[in-house]
Tab-separated table of C-alpha atoms in Angstrom:
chain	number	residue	atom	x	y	z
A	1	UNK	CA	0.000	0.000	0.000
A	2	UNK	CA	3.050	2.522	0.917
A	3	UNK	CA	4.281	2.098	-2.786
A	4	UNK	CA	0.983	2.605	-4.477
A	5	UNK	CA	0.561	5.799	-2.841
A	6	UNK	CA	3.876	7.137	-3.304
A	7	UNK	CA	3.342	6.410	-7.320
A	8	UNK	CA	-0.153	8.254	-7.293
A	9	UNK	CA	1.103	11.052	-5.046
A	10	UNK	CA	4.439	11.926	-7.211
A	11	UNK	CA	2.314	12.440	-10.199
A	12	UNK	CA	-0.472	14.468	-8.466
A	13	UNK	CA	2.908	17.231	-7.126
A	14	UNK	CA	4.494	17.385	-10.274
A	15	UNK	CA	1.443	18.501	-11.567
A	16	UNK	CA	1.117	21.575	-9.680
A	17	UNK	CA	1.209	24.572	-12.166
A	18	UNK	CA	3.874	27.128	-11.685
A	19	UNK	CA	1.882	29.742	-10.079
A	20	UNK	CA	0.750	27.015	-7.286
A	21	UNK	CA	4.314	26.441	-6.445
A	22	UNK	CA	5.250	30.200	-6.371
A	23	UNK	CA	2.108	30.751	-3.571
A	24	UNK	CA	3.980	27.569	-1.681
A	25	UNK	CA	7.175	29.371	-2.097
A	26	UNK	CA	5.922	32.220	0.083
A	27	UNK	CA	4.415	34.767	-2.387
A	28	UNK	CA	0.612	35.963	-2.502
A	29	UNK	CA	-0.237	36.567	-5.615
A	30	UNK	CA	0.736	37.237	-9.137
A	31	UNK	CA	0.847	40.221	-11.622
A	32	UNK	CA	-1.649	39.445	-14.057
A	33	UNK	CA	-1.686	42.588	-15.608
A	34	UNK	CA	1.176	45.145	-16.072
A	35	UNK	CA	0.936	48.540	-18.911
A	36	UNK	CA	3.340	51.195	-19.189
A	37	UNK	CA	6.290	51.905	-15.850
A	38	UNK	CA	5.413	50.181	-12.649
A	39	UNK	CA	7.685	49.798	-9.999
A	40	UNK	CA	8.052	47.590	-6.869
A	41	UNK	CA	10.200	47.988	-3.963
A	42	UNK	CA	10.385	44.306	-1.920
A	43	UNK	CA	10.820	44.188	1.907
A	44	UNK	CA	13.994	44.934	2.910
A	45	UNK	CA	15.511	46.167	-0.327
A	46	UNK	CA	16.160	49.887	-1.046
A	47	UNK	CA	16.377	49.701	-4.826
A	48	UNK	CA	12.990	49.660	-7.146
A	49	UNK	CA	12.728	47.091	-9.133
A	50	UNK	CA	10.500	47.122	-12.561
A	51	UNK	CA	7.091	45.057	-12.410
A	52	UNK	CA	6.691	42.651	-15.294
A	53	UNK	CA	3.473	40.203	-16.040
A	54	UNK	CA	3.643	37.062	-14.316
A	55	UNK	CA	5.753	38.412	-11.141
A	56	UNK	CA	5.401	37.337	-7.805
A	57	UNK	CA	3.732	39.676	-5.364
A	58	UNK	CA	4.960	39.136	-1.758
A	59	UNK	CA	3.692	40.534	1.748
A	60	UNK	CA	5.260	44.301	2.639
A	61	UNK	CA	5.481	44.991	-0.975
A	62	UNK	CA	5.207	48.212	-2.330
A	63	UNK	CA	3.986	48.931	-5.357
A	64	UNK	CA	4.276	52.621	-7.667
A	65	UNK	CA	2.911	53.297	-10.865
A	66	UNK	CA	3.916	55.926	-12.921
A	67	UNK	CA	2.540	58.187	-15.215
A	68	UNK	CA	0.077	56.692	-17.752
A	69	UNK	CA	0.522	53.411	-16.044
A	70	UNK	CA	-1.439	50.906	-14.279
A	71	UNK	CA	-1.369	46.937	-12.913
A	72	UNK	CA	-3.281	44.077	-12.338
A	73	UNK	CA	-2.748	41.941	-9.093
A	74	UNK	CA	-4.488	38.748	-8.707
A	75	UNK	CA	-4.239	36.870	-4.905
A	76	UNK	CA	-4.157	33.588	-3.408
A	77	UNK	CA	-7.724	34.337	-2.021
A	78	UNK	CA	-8.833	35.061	-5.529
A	79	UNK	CA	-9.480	39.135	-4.855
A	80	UNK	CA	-8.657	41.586	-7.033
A	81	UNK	CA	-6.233	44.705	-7.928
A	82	UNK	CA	-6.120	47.003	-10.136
A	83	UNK	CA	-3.851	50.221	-9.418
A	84	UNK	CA	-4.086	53.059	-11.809
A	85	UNK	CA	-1.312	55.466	-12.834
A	86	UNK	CA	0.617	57.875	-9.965
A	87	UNK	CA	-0.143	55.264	-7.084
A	88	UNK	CA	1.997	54.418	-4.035
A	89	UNK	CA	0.218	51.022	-2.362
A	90	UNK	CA	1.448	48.768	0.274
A	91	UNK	CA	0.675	45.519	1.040
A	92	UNK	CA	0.545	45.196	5.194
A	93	UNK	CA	-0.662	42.145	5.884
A	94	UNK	CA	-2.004	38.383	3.931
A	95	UNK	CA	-3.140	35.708	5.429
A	96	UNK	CA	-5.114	33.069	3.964
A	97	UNK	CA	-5.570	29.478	4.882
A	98	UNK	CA	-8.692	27.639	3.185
A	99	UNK	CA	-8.264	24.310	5.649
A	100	UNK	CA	-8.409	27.528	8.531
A	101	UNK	CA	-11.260	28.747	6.939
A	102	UNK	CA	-9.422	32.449	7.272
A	103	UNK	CA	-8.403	35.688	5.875
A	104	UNK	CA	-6.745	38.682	7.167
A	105	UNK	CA	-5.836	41.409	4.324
A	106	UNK	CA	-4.821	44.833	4.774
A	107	UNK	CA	-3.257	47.038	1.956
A	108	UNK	CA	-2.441	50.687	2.560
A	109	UNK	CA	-3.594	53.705	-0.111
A	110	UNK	CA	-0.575	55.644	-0.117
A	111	UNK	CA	-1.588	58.584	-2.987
A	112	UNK	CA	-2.992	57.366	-6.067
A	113	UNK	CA	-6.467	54.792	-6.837
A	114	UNK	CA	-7.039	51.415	-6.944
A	115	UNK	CA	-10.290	49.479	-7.905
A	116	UNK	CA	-10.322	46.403	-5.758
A	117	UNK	CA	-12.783	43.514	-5.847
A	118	UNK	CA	-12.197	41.575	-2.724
A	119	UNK	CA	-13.337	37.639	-2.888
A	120	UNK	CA	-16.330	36.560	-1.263
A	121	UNK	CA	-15.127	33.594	1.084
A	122	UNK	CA	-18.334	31.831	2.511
A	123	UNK	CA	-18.180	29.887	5.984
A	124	UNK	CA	-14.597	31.862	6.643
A	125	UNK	CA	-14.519	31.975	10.128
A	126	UNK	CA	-12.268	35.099	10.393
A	127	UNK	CA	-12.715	37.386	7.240
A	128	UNK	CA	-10.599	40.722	7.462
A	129	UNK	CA	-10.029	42.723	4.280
A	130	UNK	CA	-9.349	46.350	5.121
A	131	UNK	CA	-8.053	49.292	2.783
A	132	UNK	CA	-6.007	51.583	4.803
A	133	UNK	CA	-5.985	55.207	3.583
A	134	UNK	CA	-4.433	58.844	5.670
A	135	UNK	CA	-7.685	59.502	6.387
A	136	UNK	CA	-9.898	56.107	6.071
A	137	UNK	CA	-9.991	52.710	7.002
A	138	UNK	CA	-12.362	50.960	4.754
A	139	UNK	CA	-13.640	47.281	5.137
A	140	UNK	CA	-14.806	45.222	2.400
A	141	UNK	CA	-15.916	40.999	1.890
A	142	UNK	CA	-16.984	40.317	-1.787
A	143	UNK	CA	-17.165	43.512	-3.035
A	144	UNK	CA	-16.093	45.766	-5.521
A	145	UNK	CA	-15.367	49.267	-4.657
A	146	UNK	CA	-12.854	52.148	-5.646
A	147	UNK	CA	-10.333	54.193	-3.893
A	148	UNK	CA	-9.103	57.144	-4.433
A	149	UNK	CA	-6.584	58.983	-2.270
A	150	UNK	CA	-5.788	63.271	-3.460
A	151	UNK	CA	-4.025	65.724	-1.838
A	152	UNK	CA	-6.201	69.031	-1.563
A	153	UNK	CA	-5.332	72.193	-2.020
A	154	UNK	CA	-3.517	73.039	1.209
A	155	UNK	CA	-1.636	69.224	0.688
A	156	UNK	CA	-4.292	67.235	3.044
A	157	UNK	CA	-5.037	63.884	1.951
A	158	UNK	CA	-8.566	63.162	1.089
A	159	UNK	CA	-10.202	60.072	0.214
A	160	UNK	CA	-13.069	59.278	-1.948
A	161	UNK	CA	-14.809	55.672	-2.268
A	162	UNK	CA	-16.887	54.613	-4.789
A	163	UNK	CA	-18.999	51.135	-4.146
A	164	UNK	CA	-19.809	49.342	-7.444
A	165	UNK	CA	-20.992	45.990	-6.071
A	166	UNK	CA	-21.868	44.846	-3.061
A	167	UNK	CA	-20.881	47.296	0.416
A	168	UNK	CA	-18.244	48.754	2.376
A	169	UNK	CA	-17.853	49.996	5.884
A	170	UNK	CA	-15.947	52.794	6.457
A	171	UNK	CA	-14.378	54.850	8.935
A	172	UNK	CA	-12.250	58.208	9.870
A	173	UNK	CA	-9.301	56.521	12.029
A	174	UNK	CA	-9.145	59.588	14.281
A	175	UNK	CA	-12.745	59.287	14.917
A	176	UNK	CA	-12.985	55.187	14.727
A	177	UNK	CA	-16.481	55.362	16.834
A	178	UNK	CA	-17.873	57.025	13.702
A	179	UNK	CA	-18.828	54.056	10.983
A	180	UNK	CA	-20.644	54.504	8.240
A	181	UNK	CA	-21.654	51.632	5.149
A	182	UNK	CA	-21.503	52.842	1.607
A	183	UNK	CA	-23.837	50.176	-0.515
A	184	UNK	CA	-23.425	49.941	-4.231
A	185	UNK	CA	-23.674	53.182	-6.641
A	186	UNK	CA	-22.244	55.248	-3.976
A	187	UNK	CA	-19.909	57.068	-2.564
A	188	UNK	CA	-18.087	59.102	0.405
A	189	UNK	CA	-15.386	61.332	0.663
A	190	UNK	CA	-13.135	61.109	4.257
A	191	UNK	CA	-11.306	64.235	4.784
A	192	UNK	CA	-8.623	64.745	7.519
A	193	UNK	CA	-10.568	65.733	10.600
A	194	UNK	CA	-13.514	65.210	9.361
């Protein structure tokens, strides 16, 4: 019986895509998507490195798009993001474990906007997908929102969310009592202090 298994099991590994193997090899996700300059800086490195399709996206990294540029990133969980041009995003925090039946994901908005459609994970236990701005945390499960971070014109950072599908609850992190759910085809604006 030990031999038969060991002759199905070698087969069933080796036939693992490469993408499969790169999640096992500690990234969490992949860049599906890449047009014009975008750069990525990894944790622990100093030095940007260019973003080309089919890299690996790992936790803490940090992702800037230039001018007339944008990228696709598609996660382990199965959410997600698209970053338009003049972005700064970080990733803060991944964890996903289907056998766990949990998620914890938190990016931070630097400048810039990002669509994001966050995977709907049914009977997940722990669920945390949160889009950290200056001025807004915003929580999202299966939906589809957008986020847009500005400076104003005394150089505050304001942010603007847009629900497309599904909702969002959001808050001022100064003011963290305060929640407030945005529900598709609309929006809020989160201004510092405010």
């Amino acid at each position: 019986i030990s031999v038969f298994i060991i002759i199905i099991t070698i087969p069933i590994i080796f036939s693992f895509s490469e993408d499969v193997w790169a999640i096992i090899r500690g990234s969490i996700g992949i860049v599906s998507a890449v047009y014009g300059r975008v750069e990525v800086i990894h944790k622990g490195k100093t030095k940007t490195q260019k973003v080309y399709r089919k890299d690996r996206v790992y936790l803490y990294d940090t992702f800037k798009t230039l001018k007339n540029s944008k990228m696709r990133i598609l996660f382990e969980d199965g959410s997600i993001l698209t970053i338009s041009e003049n972005t700064t995003m970080e990733i803060n925090e991944f964890v996903y474990s289907p056998v766990k039946k949990k998620r914890s994901f938190s990016m931070r908005l630097v400048l810039g906007k990002i669509r994001v459609l966050s995977a709907n994970l049914f009977g997940f236990r722990k669920n945390k997908f949160l889009v950290r701005t200056p001025t807004a945390t915003i929580g999202t499960r299966g939906t589809e929102h957008i986020d847009y971070v500005y400076l104003d014109r005394s150089g505050n950072p304001v942010t603007m969310v847009g629900v497309l599908s599904g909702a969002v609850t959001i808050f001022n992190p100064q003011f963290p009592e305060i929640t407030r759910t945005i529900k598709a085809n609309q929006f809020s604006v989160v201004m510092k202090g405010a």
